[in-house]
């Protein structure tokens, strides 16, 4: 059972953000790394390179998006960075913050969203979140929808930042929702950053409702982390040349460039088609099966008459639970679970301003489902048991 150790105790960790280790995926990266070491190490790792990214990788990315989505890119549309977290941070630093005559707001258009966005602002005001419309689905499911009215009425936005599919919920924006965000960006003369860390074209950890969108106001970020290479710190962004060249300048002034070795590995993975093959044939079915298993466990262990709901979705690394009960508080639940040596992440950490959202922001819990099956089963059993005892205590 995959556990975390602390002071000699065994912990069941459903709080992690690491992707699962899938042996076929690990073997692919290992093989490509081996080939890269054999052929490119001396020439590439022994010297500095361009801040935009390794020229070979940039060309491969341009060809890859032409073949995959018919996008007509040039190298000026692409920047490679040390992880997509860093690329999102750079975009926030460039496109949000104090403007010539007003503050350019950093907005997460549909919270909850990735907790890693909350600290991205260089300004003390920080990121703001637009609360979603909450739509119950059946007895134990629900779905978040964009608050289109709030978006239409918004002003002074510099950057809209959204993960799709989302961490923590798995929600994937469809074409219509994407259109609404693009219209909001256009109306504010803002940039929309779409973080595709879980979606298409790779890693396909979670189902996507629509392919990435090409539009001059949109910067699409892509990452190899959830495709099995988080430790190598590699991602890239695709967007309009003016915005991308500003991002290249920040990299030139800070990191110089992303590490070469993983860039060359990624070039091989994309040009051979091996990453696409594995994403479709292995990663997608793997996470879909893990998700089905986790859902079965929730139904097995959680009482039907408890008002619990799971955000809709397919695949993904997480289950996002909403406990729609007046006695439930995510922080208390976290503390109670810790007493039983189980870790889950309180929902409030995915809302920039939980108080502004109201009760819902403290009624959610994120459970990671990437640990081994025994850990996930026992962890969910303890979550269910803790909820039952909390419910009994307040009854
Ligand atoms: N974006 C999202 C939505 C994530 O969940 C994560 C990591 O958990 C990242 C970005 C970080 O990606 P990277 O490892 O490429 O910096």
mmCIF file of C-alpha atoms in Angstrom, residues 110-111 130-135 142-150:
data_model
loop_
_atom_site.group_PDB
_atom_site.id
_atom_site.type_symbol
_atom_site.label_atom_id
_atom_site.label_comp_id
_atom_site.label_asym_id
_atom_site.label_seq_id
_atom_site.Cartn_x
_atom_site.Cartn_y
_atom_site.Cartn_z
ATOM 1 C CA UNK A 110 -14.622 29.530 -12.733
ATOM 2 C CA UNK A 111 -13.452 28.606 -9.257
ATOM 3 C CA UNK A 130 -15.581 34.097 -10.191
ATOM 4 C CA UNK A 131 -17.898 31.796 -8.271
ATOM 5 C CA UNK A 132 -19.531 29.155 -10.451
ATOM 6 C CA UNK A 133 -23.187 28.266 -10.900
ATOM 7 C CA UNK A 134 -23.646 24.941 -9.109
ATOM 8 C CA UNK A 135 -25.849 22.485 -10.963
ATOM 9 C CA UNK A 142 -23.084 17.903 -9.678
ATOM 10 C CA UNK A 143 -21.484 20.199 -12.203
ATOM 11 C CA UNK A 144 -20.024 23.720 -12.186
ATOM 12 C CA UNK A 145 -21.096 26.153 -14.886
ATOM 13 C CA UNK A 146 -19.550 29.504 -15.798
ATOM 14 C CA UNK A 147 -21.358 32.530 -14.406
ATOM 15 C CA UNK A 148 -21.785 34.117 -17.841
ATOM 16 C CA UNK A 149 -23.569 37.224 -16.504
ATOM 17 C CA UNK A 150 -20.717 38.022 -14.133
#
